[in-house]
Amino acid sequence: MSGARVSSHPVVNQKLTRLRAQDTGPAEFRTLVGDLALLLGVEATADLPAAPMTVETPLGPCQGSALKPSISLVPLLRAGLGMTEALSRLLPDSDIRHLGYTRNPETLQAEVYYAPTPPDPAPDLALILDPMLATGGSACAAIQTVKDWGVGEIRFLGILGAPEGVAALASAHPDVAVHLCGLDERLNEKGYILPGLGDAGDRQFAT
Ligand code: PRP
Ligand code: URA
């Protein structure tokens, strides 16, 4: 499994266009990140296994289903915070395990500043949430941490990716599915995605 699954949903494309616009302010930006996370979350979980279960409606029994895997949401601080509420609404039985990475602006290397105690037992599935996949350094480091927890399956959910980041992830972690709302042209010399949307953390939090 390598390469990214990029959404072709017209609503995703419209919201992503608005997200990129430089006149989109922080409040609208946060709303759009949440909307896109929800739409992407639906696409990225379409094949999750389910088990049959019976529910009693007011009129009698009904055959329904329940999701089988235990799931952890793993938002990468800070920018991944904006995707968390939408995913936890979609998957209300999941727990949330934040990881803190910041990209060194000189070296572009991901530096860890927050890592919680590993979950015990490890979940069946972890969804890593980060709007931006640029060099792929943050995503690769986070995936390695989550693999060290002993998680069965990992999926990466991002809003915008660069080919360089997708390639880095496919090379280091070919077993991890990558779901994106959009895939851009390239990185600039400072590691920013072009044409991109700027700094996803700063635009969400008005910093
Ligand atoms: C941004 C973004 C990703 C990372 C992507 O985070 O949210 O985590 O850069 O870049 P990479 O693929 O080259 O690692 P940043 O370090 O700016 O921190 P922030 O979320 O606190 O703004
Ligand atoms: N992080 C961002 O927030 N934006 C980019 O374009 C690259 C990394």
XYZ file of N, CA and C and ligand atoms in Angstrom:
651
model
N 0.847 -1.195 0.000
C 0.000 0.000 0.000
C 0.889 1.255 0.000
N 0.935 1.982 -1.086
C 1.726 3.208 -1.078
C 1.038 4.246 -1.966
N 1.448 5.497 -1.840
C 0.734 6.556 -2.528
C -0.398 7.018 -1.641
N -1.033 8.114 -2.057
C -2.103 8.684 -1.222
C -3.440 8.522 -1.912
N -4.490 8.349 -1.085
C -5.853 8.386 -1.623
C -6.345 9.820 -1.481
N -6.532 10.471 -2.590
C -6.892 11.893 -2.578
C -8.369 12.028 -2.912
N -9.096 12.723 -2.052
C -10.537 12.870 -2.247
C -10.833 13.603 -3.553
N -11.893 13.130 -4.227
C -12.343 13.848 -5.431
C -13.746 14.409 -5.207
N -14.167 14.461 -3.945
C -15.521 14.928 -3.618
C -15.626 16.429 -3.908
N -16.637 16.842 -4.660
C -16.724 18.274 -5.007
C -16.882 19.187 -3.793
N -17.528 18.698 -2.742
C -17.671 19.546 -1.538
C -16.306 19.707 -0.865
N -15.519 18.638 -0.857
C -14.153 18.725 -0.318
C -13.350 19.748 -1.115
N -13.445 19.661 -2.425
C -12.665 20.588 -3.269
C -13.081 22.037 -3.040
N -14.377 22.265 -2.906
C -14.840 23.646 -2.687
C -14.348 24.178 -1.342
N -14.445 23.354 -0.302
C -14.016 23.812 1.023
C -12.497 24.002 1.078
N -11.775 23.122 0.380
C -10.314 23.252 0.343
C -9.913 24.549 -0.370
N -10.641 24.908 -1.399
C -10.369 26.158 -2.125
C -10.538 27.358 -1.194
N -11.621 27.336 -0.416
C -11.886 28.430 0.528
C -10.809 28.457 1.635
N -10.387 27.267 2.053
C -9.356 27.168 3.097
C -8.051 27.814 2.652
N -7.721 27.651 1.385
C -6.449 28.184 0.871
C -6.441 29.704 0.811
N -7.631 30.302 0.582
C -7.694 31.734 0.283
C -7.078 32.562 1.411
N -6.253 33.543 1.059
C -5.563 34.310 2.103
C -6.513 35.204 2.886
N -7.719 35.491 2.334
C -8.667 36.333 3.080
C -9.572 35.506 4.000
N -9.339 34.199 4.099
C -10.099 33.378 5.049
C -9.495 33.569 6.446
N -10.303 34.108 7.352
C -9.807 34.397 8.701
C -9.814 33.167 9.598
N -9.231 33.289 10.800
C -9.051 32.124 11.673
C -10.348 31.381 12.028
N -11.445 32.114 12.281
C -12.679 31.416 12.692
C -13.216 30.559 11.553
N -13.250 31.138 10.357
C -13.730 30.367 9.193
C -12.750 29.238 8.880
N -11.460 29.518 9.042
C -10.431 28.511 8.766
C -10.642 27.289 9.672
N -10.898 27.553 10.956
C -11.111 26.439 11.906
C -12.364 25.643 11.543
N -13.430 26.356 11.139
C -14.652 25.659 10.738
C -14.386 24.766 9.528
N -13.651 25.311 8.553
C -13.359 24.542 7.336
C -12.478 23.331 7.639
N -11.500 23.496 8.521
C -10.647 22.348 8.889
C -11.522 21.240 9.503
N -12.468 21.639 10.362
C -13.368 20.651 10.974
C -14.255 19.980 9.938
N -14.824 20.779 9.025
C -15.686 20.215 7.969
C -14.903 19.227 7.097
N -13.704 19.634 6.697
C -12.890 18.768 5.829
C -12.473 17.498 6.557
N -12.175 17.626 7.858
C -11.797 16.441 8.638
C -12.953 15.441 8.697
N -14.166 15.955 8.849
C -15.331 15.067 8.907
C -15.536 14.359 7.571
N -15.487 15.126 6.482
C -15.677 14.524 5.154
C -14.581 13.491 4.864
N -13.337 13.842 5.218
C -12.229 12.909 4.985
C -12.368 11.678 5.882
N -12.809 11.917 7.110
C -12.993 10.801 8.052
C -14.007 9.796 7.537
N -15.073 10.277 6.931
C -16.083 9.362 6.368
C -15.448 8.511 5.270
N -14.666 9.157 4.396
C -14.034 8.398 3.298
C -12.999 7.408 3.837
N -12.240 7.838 4.837
C -11.124 7.013 5.327
C -11.586 5.839 6.191
N -12.854 5.850 6.599
C -13.347 4.753 7.453
C -14.396 3.907 6.731
N -14.539 4.122 5.427
C -15.624 3.454 4.683
C -15.498 1.932 4.698
N -14.278 1.427 4.888
C -14.092 -0.028 4.834
C -13.854 -0.652 6.208
N -14.175 0.060 7.286
C -13.932 -0.522 8.619
C -14.833 -1.732 8.839
N -14.300 -2.784 9.452
C -15.127 -3.965 9.710
C -16.191 -3.701 10.769
N -17.351 -4.306 10.577
C -18.463 -4.145 11.523
C -18.986 -5.517 11.914
N -19.540 -5.603 13.113
C -20.137 -6.855 13.591
C -21.648 -6.654 13.701
N -22.418 -7.701 13.373
C -23.870 -7.545 13.486
C -24.291 -7.392 14.944
N -25.285 -6.557 15.206
C -25.867 -6.467 16.548
C -27.355 -6.139 16.418
N -28.105 -6.583 17.415
C -29.547 -6.347 17.388
C -29.869 -5.181 18.304
N -30.766 -4.315 17.838
C -31.209 -3.196 18.656
C -32.735 -3.268 18.764
N -33.260 -2.832 19.916
C -34.721 -2.792 20.079
C -35.230 -1.413 19.688
N -35.983 -1.315 18.626
C -36.659 -0.048 18.319
C -37.965 -0.031 19.130
N -38.681 1.076 19.192
C -39.959 1.091 19.923
C -40.953 0.061 19.369
N -40.702 -0.424 18.143
C -41.652 -1.355 17.514
C -41.131 -2.786 17.450
N -39.929 -3.040 17.954
C -39.426 -4.410 17.940
C -37.956 -4.479 17.602
N -37.420 -5.725 17.491
C -35.990 -5.901 17.240
C -35.609 -5.550 15.801
N -34.368 -5.060 15.660
C -33.859 -4.682 14.323
C -32.397 -5.102 14.236
N -32.035 -5.739 13.134
C -30.633 -6.119 12.902
C -29.836 -4.879 12.500
N -28.823 -4.549 13.302
C -27.961 -3.414 12.965
C -26.514 -3.862 12.978
N -25.607 -2.946 13.223
C -24.190 -3.318 13.259
C -23.416 -2.354 14.164
N -22.263 -2.806 14.604
C -21.366 -1.977 15.421
C -19.960 -2.107 14.866
N -19.187 -1.027 14.941
C -17.801 -1.088 14.473
C -17.015 -2.076 15.326
N -16.170 -2.876 14.661
C -15.386 -3.885 15.396
C -14.123 -3.324 16.057
N -13.291 -2.559 15.353
C -11.978 -2.222 15.950
C -12.071 -1.191 17.069
N -11.200 -1.333 18.046
C -10.991 -0.235 18.995
C -10.097 0.794 18.289
N -10.418 2.079 18.498
C -9.766 3.124 17.692
C -9.198 4.221 18.591
N -7.972 4.642 18.302
C -7.394 5.846 18.919
C -7.246 6.917 17.856
N -7.647 8.146 18.206
C -7.352 9.301 17.371
C -6.037 9.877 17.875
N -5.118 10.172 16.971
C -3.801 10.685 17.374
C -3.548 12.026 16.670
N -4.041 13.130 17.250
C -3.784 14.439 16.639
C -2.362 14.892 16.919
N -1.705 15.460 15.894
C -0.364 16.026 16.101
C -0.526 17.507 16.430
N -0.009 17.892 17.588
C -0.075 19.285 18.043
C 0.857 20.137 17.167
N 0.406 21.388 16.923
C -0.888 21.937 17.274
C -1.957 21.715 16.205
N -1.521 21.743 14.922
C -2.505 21.890 13.845
C -3.540 20.764 13.808
N -3.156 19.565 14.269
C -4.086 18.438 14.264
C -5.263 18.616 15.203
N -5.145 19.565 16.147
C -6.251 19.813 17.077
C -7.537 20.148 16.333
N -7.396 20.882 15.219
C -8.566 21.326 14.478
C -9.343 20.199 13.833
N -8.737 19.024 13.716
C -9.420 17.880 13.087
C -10.050 16.960 14.126
N -9.719 17.178 15.403
C -10.033 16.185 16.430
C -11.509 16.103 16.765
N -12.154 17.248 16.938
C -13.554 17.228 17.357
C -14.421 16.533 16.312
N -14.164 16.825 15.029
C -14.951 16.215 13.955
C -14.791 14.692 13.964
N -13.550 14.235 14.127
C -13.318 12.786 14.114
C -13.898 12.118 15.351
N -13.885 12.831 16.490
C -14.434 12.195 17.693
C -15.966 12.191 17.651
N -16.564 13.122 16.872
C -18.014 13.047 16.665
C -18.347 11.860 15.766
N -17.506 11.635 14.761
C -17.718 10.516 13.835
C -17.501 9.173 14.535
N -16.498 9.131 15.433
C -16.109 7.871 16.095
C -16.133 8.099 17.609
N -17.328 8.215 18.210
C -17.416 8.647 19.612
C -16.842 7.652 20.621
N -16.630 6.401 20.206
C -16.044 5.428 21.146
C -14.519 5.454 21.132
N -13.923 6.294 20.277
C -12.457 6.317 20.198
C -11.878 7.135 21.354
N -10.636 6.827 21.713
C -9.946 7.707 22.664
C -9.013 8.628 21.877
N -8.439 9.625 22.573
C -7.637 10.650 21.895
C -6.265 10.704 22.555
N -5.225 10.480 21.776
C -3.836 10.440 22.279
C -3.020 11.466 21.511
N -2.807 12.636 22.112
C -2.069 13.694 21.416
C -0.571 13.371 21.346
N 0.062 13.816 20.270
C 1.527 13.803 20.175
C 1.972 15.210 19.790
N 3.031 15.688 20.420
C 3.507 17.038 20.126
C 4.792 17.013 19.316
N 4.726 17.540 18.104
C 5.925 17.685 17.267
C 6.010 19.118 16.772
N 7.205 19.643 16.700
C 7.383 20.910 16.014
C 8.518 20.732 15.015
N 8.345 21.383 13.866
C 9.342 21.239 12.817
C 10.378 22.317 12.993
N 11.646 21.900 13.151
C 12.726 22.874 13.275
C 12.816 23.677 11.968
N 12.668 25.019 12.045
C 12.611 25.797 10.802
C 13.911 25.779 10.001
N 15.038 25.495 10.666
C 16.326 25.447 9.942
C 16.529 24.088 9.274
N 16.380 23.028 10.074
C 16.704 21.685 9.557
C 15.493 20.984 8.946
N 14.269 21.484 9.232
C 12.996 20.870 8.840
C 12.790 19.504 9.494
N 13.619 19.170 10.497
C 13.444 17.903 11.219
C 12.338 18.054 12.255
N 11.544 16.986 12.446
C 10.489 16.999 13.466
C 11.113 16.755 14.833
N 10.773 17.631 15.799
C 11.296 17.473 17.161
C 10.117 17.221 18.100
N 10.219 16.165 18.896
C 9.103 15.790 19.772
C 9.132 16.621 21.050
N 7.959 17.125 21.487
C 7.905 17.836 22.776
C 6.806 17.304 23.673
N 5.965 16.411 23.156
C 4.959 15.776 24.020
C 4.631 14.388 23.501
N 4.790 13.390 24.349
C 4.418 12.015 23.998
C 3.830 11.377 25.248
N 2.577 10.958 25.208
C 1.943 10.391 26.403
C 2.411 8.959 26.645
N 2.017 8.431 27.796
C 2.259 7.021 28.095
C 1.558 6.172 27.036
N 2.210 5.138 26.533
C 1.564 4.294 25.517
C 0.272 3.681 26.055
N -0.778 3.589 25.217
C -2.033 2.991 25.671
C -1.870 1.496 25.940
N -2.564 1.018 26.967
C -2.495 -0.402 27.313
C -3.920 -0.883 27.632
N -4.528 -1.716 26.810
C -3.951 -2.336 25.610
C -3.894 -1.358 24.453
N -3.035 -1.688 23.486
C -2.948 -0.848 22.282
C -4.243 -0.994 21.483
N -4.706 0.076 20.829
C -5.921 -0.031 20.018
C -5.684 -0.869 18.761
N -6.789 -1.327 18.171
C -6.672 -2.061 16.898
C -6.259 -1.132 15.769
N -6.740 0.120 15.840
C -6.530 1.061 14.737
C -6.207 2.441 15.300
N -5.213 3.111 14.722
C -4.928 4.513 15.081
C -5.085 5.374 13.840
N -5.792 6.488 14.012
C -5.921 7.474 12.934
C -5.081 8.679 13.311
N -4.006 8.921 12.581
C -3.129 10.062 12.861
C -3.692 11.279 12.122
N -3.874 12.368 12.863
C -4.527 13.564 12.316
C -3.546 14.723 12.259
N -3.284 15.215 11.066
C -2.436 16.392 10.893
C -2.811 17.024 9.556
N -3.204 18.288 9.536
C -3.635 18.864 8.264
C -2.563 18.843 7.176
N -1.269 18.951 7.570
C -0.230 19.178 6.563
C 0.772 18.022 6.520
N 1.010 17.508 5.317
C 2.049 16.497 5.079
C 3.037 17.142 4.113
N 4.101 17.712 4.667
C 5.040 18.489 3.837
C 6.263 17.632 3.500
N 7.329 17.683 4.336
C 8.459 16.769 4.087
C 8.102 15.353 4.508
N 7.101 15.241 5.389
C 6.717 13.933 5.929
C 7.445 13.596 7.221
N 8.337 14.484 7.680
C 9.117 14.187 8.888
C 8.247 14.000 10.124
N 7.272 14.913 10.314
C 6.411 14.803 11.503
C 5.569 13.530 11.432
N 4.983 13.271 10.260
C 4.126 12.097 10.112
C 4.923 10.808 10.325
N 6.119 10.736 9.744
C 6.935 9.505 9.887
C 7.316 9.272 11.346
N 7.681 10.363 12.052
C 8.060 10.212 13.467
C 6.854 9.764 14.288
N 5.691 10.361 14.015
C 4.486 9.999 14.769
C 4.098 8.542 14.502
N 4.183 8.145 13.246
C 3.815 6.758 12.901
C 4.737 5.770 13.616
N 6.042 6.096 13.679
C 6.973 5.185 14.372
C 6.600 5.055 15.848
N 6.241 6.200 16.470
C 5.822 6.160 17.882
C 4.595 5.278 18.058
N 3.626 5.449 17.178
C 2.374 4.680 17.297
C 2.639 3.200 17.015
N 3.538 2.912 16.092
C 3.909 1.503 15.854
C 4.543 0.908 17.101
N 5.359 1.714 17.796
C 6.012 1.222 19.014
C 4.987 0.913 20.111
N 3.800 1.537 20.039
C 2.730 1.211 20.992
C 2.171 -0.202 20.742
N 2.420 -0.742 19.535
C 1.888 -2.060 19.201
C 0.516 -2.013 18.534
N 0.197 -0.872 17.907
C -1.103 -0.711 17.238
C -1.160 -1.603 15.996
N -2.322 -2.229 15.779
C -2.476 -3.165 14.670
C -2.430 -2.493 13.306
N -3.163 -1.406 13.155
C -3.239 -0.749 11.852
C -3.204 0.767 12.047
N -2.538 1.473 11.136
C -2.418 2.936 11.227
C -2.865 3.540 9.905
N -3.673 4.608 10.005
C -4.042 5.387 8.820
C -3.689 6.846 9.094
N -3.190 7.542 8.081
C -2.857 8.971 8.220
C -3.922 9.787 7.505
N -4.495 10.766 8.208
C -5.507 11.645 7.621
C -4.956 13.072 7.602
N -4.803 13.631 6.403
C -4.285 14.991 6.271
C -5.121 15.784 5.291
N -5.079 17.089 5.407
C -5.882 17.908 4.492
C -5.106 18.175 3.200
N -3.830 18.531 3.341
C -3.035 18.853 2.150
C -1.680 18.160 2.227
N -1.258 17.588 1.103
C 0.030 16.920 1.074
C 0.883 17.428 -0.078
N 2.196 17.187 0.052
C 3.140 17.433 -1.041
C 3.653 16.076 -1.516
N 4.013 15.968 -2.797
C 4.530 14.688 -3.299
C 5.737 14.196 -2.486
N 6.576 15.149 -2.016
C 7.764 14.768 -1.236
C 7.358 14.032 0.058
N 6.309 14.528 0.719
C 5.850 13.909 1.959
C 5.196 12.564 1.716
N 4.418 12.476 0.655
C 3.765 11.199 0.326
C 4.839 10.144 0.031
N 5.888 10.547 -0.719
C 6.956 9.602 -1.058
C 7.729 9.168 0.185
N 7.994 10.131 1.089
C 8.740 9.794 2.316
C 7.947 8.800 3.164
N 6.643 9.029 3.244
C 5.805 8.131 4.043
C 5.713 6.745 3.412
N 5.559 6.730 2.084
C 5.453 5.437 1.390
C 6.738 4.638 1.537
N 7.877 5.343 1.573
C 9.156 4.653 1.690
C 9.378 4.122 3.116
N 9.090 4.968 4.125
C 9.362 4.565 5.522
C 8.260 3.659 6.077
N 7.022 3.896 5.648
C 5.878 3.159 6.235
C 4.893 2.760 5.136
N 5.300 1.812 4.273
C 4.424 1.449 3.147
C 3.113 0.794 3.573
N 3.031 0.372 4.829
C 1.817 -0.293 5.335
C 0.759 0.710 5.812
N 1.076 1.991 5.812
C 0.152 2.999 6.346
C -0.616 3.668 5.190
N -1.939 3.604 5.247
C -2.769 4.260 4.225
C -2.783 5.767 4.484
N -2.653 6.534 3.415
C -2.621 8.001 3.519
C -3.853 8.565 2.815
N -4.661 9.297 3.565
C -5.876 9.896 3.019
C -5.717 11.410 3.053
N -5.924 12.060 1.908
C -5.748 13.506 1.802
C -6.962 14.140 1.123
N -7.208 15.405 1.462
C -8.227 16.178 0.731
C -7.646 16.724 -0.564
N -6.343 16.974 -0.580
C -5.720 17.509 -1.786
C -4.233 17.206 -1.795
N -3.671 17.103 -3.008
C -2.228 16.856 -3.166
C -1.669 17.956 -4.066
N -0.698 18.723 -3.546
C -0.194 19.888 -4.269
C 1.047 19.554 -5.095
N 1.698 20.628 -5.599
C 2.755 20.432 -6.606
C 4.105 20.057 -6.015
N 4.523 20.822 -4.963
C 5.886 20.617 -4.444
C 6.073 21.448 -3.180
N 7.270 21.325 -2.602
C 7.661 22.160 -1.451
C 8.530 23.312 -1.933
N 8.462 24.447 -1.208
C 9.438 25.499 -1.515
C 10.705 25.265 -0.681
N 11.676 26.179 -0.786
C 12.982 25.957 -0.113
C 12.867 26.001 1.394
N 11.757 26.524 1.926
C 11.555 26.539 3.380
C 10.671 25.379 3.838
N 10.351 24.465 2.931
C 9.554 23.291 3.311
C 8.067 23.564 3.369
N 7.611 24.663 2.756
C 6.171 24.945 2.699
C 5.574 24.361 1.427
N 4.351 23.874 1.555
C 3.659 23.270 0.427
C 3.204 24.369 -0.534
N 3.471 24.149 -1.849
C 3.050 25.081 -2.897
C 2.002 24.454 -3.792
N 0.898 25.154 -4.148
C 0.552 26.490 -3.667
C 0.085 26.509 -2.218
N -0.383 25.428 -1.685
C -0.607 25.278 -0.253
C -1.663 26.185 0.331
N -1.471 26.489 1.602
C -2.396 27.378 2.322
C -1.678 28.179 3.396
N -0.346 28.066 3.429
C 0.419 28.760 4.464
C 0.638 27.850 5.658
N 0.720 28.434 6.836
C 0.981 27.676 8.057
C -0.355 27.323 8.723
N -0.669 26.032 8.713
C -1.994 25.588 9.184
C -2.210 25.883 10.664
N -1.146 25.772 11.471
C -1.284 26.064 12.905
C -1.518 27.553 13.130
N -0.698 28.369 12.502
C -0.830 29.829 12.680
C -2.183 30.333 12.177
N -2.650 29.783 11.060
C -3.930 30.277 10.502
C -5.125 29.851 11.367
N -5.014 28.688 12.026
C -6.116 28.271 12.918
C -6.156 29.084 14.190
N -4.953 29.374 14.720
C -4.888 29.929 16.067
C -4.497 31.414 16.068
N -4.481 32.025 14.870
C -4.238 33.466 14.742
C -2.938 33.894 15.391
N -1.893 33.068 15.179
C -0.579 33.397 15.759
C 0.375 33.831 14.650
C 3.304 21.679 10.707
C 2.144 20.770 10.367
C 2.779 19.414 10.424
C 4.183 19.680 9.958
C 4.310 19.208 8.546
O 3.506 21.692 12.075
O 1.058 20.891 11.243
O 2.791 18.850 11.712
O 4.390 21.087 10.010
O 5.613 19.353 8.099
P 6.554 18.109 7.798
O 5.747 17.145 6.972
O 7.681 18.729 7.018
O 7.006 17.517 9.091
P 4.474 22.729 12.822
O 5.782 22.091 13.126
O 4.520 24.010 12.050
O 3.756 22.919 14.211
P 2.327 23.521 14.552
O 1.298 22.483 14.185
O 2.412 23.762 16.019
O 2.144 24.808 13.764
N 3.371 23.137 7.744
C 2.383 23.996 7.415
O 1.590 24.405 8.270
N 2.302 24.395 6.124
C 3.133 23.956 5.166
O 2.988 24.344 3.989
C 4.158 23.058 5.545
C 4.247 22.665 6.840
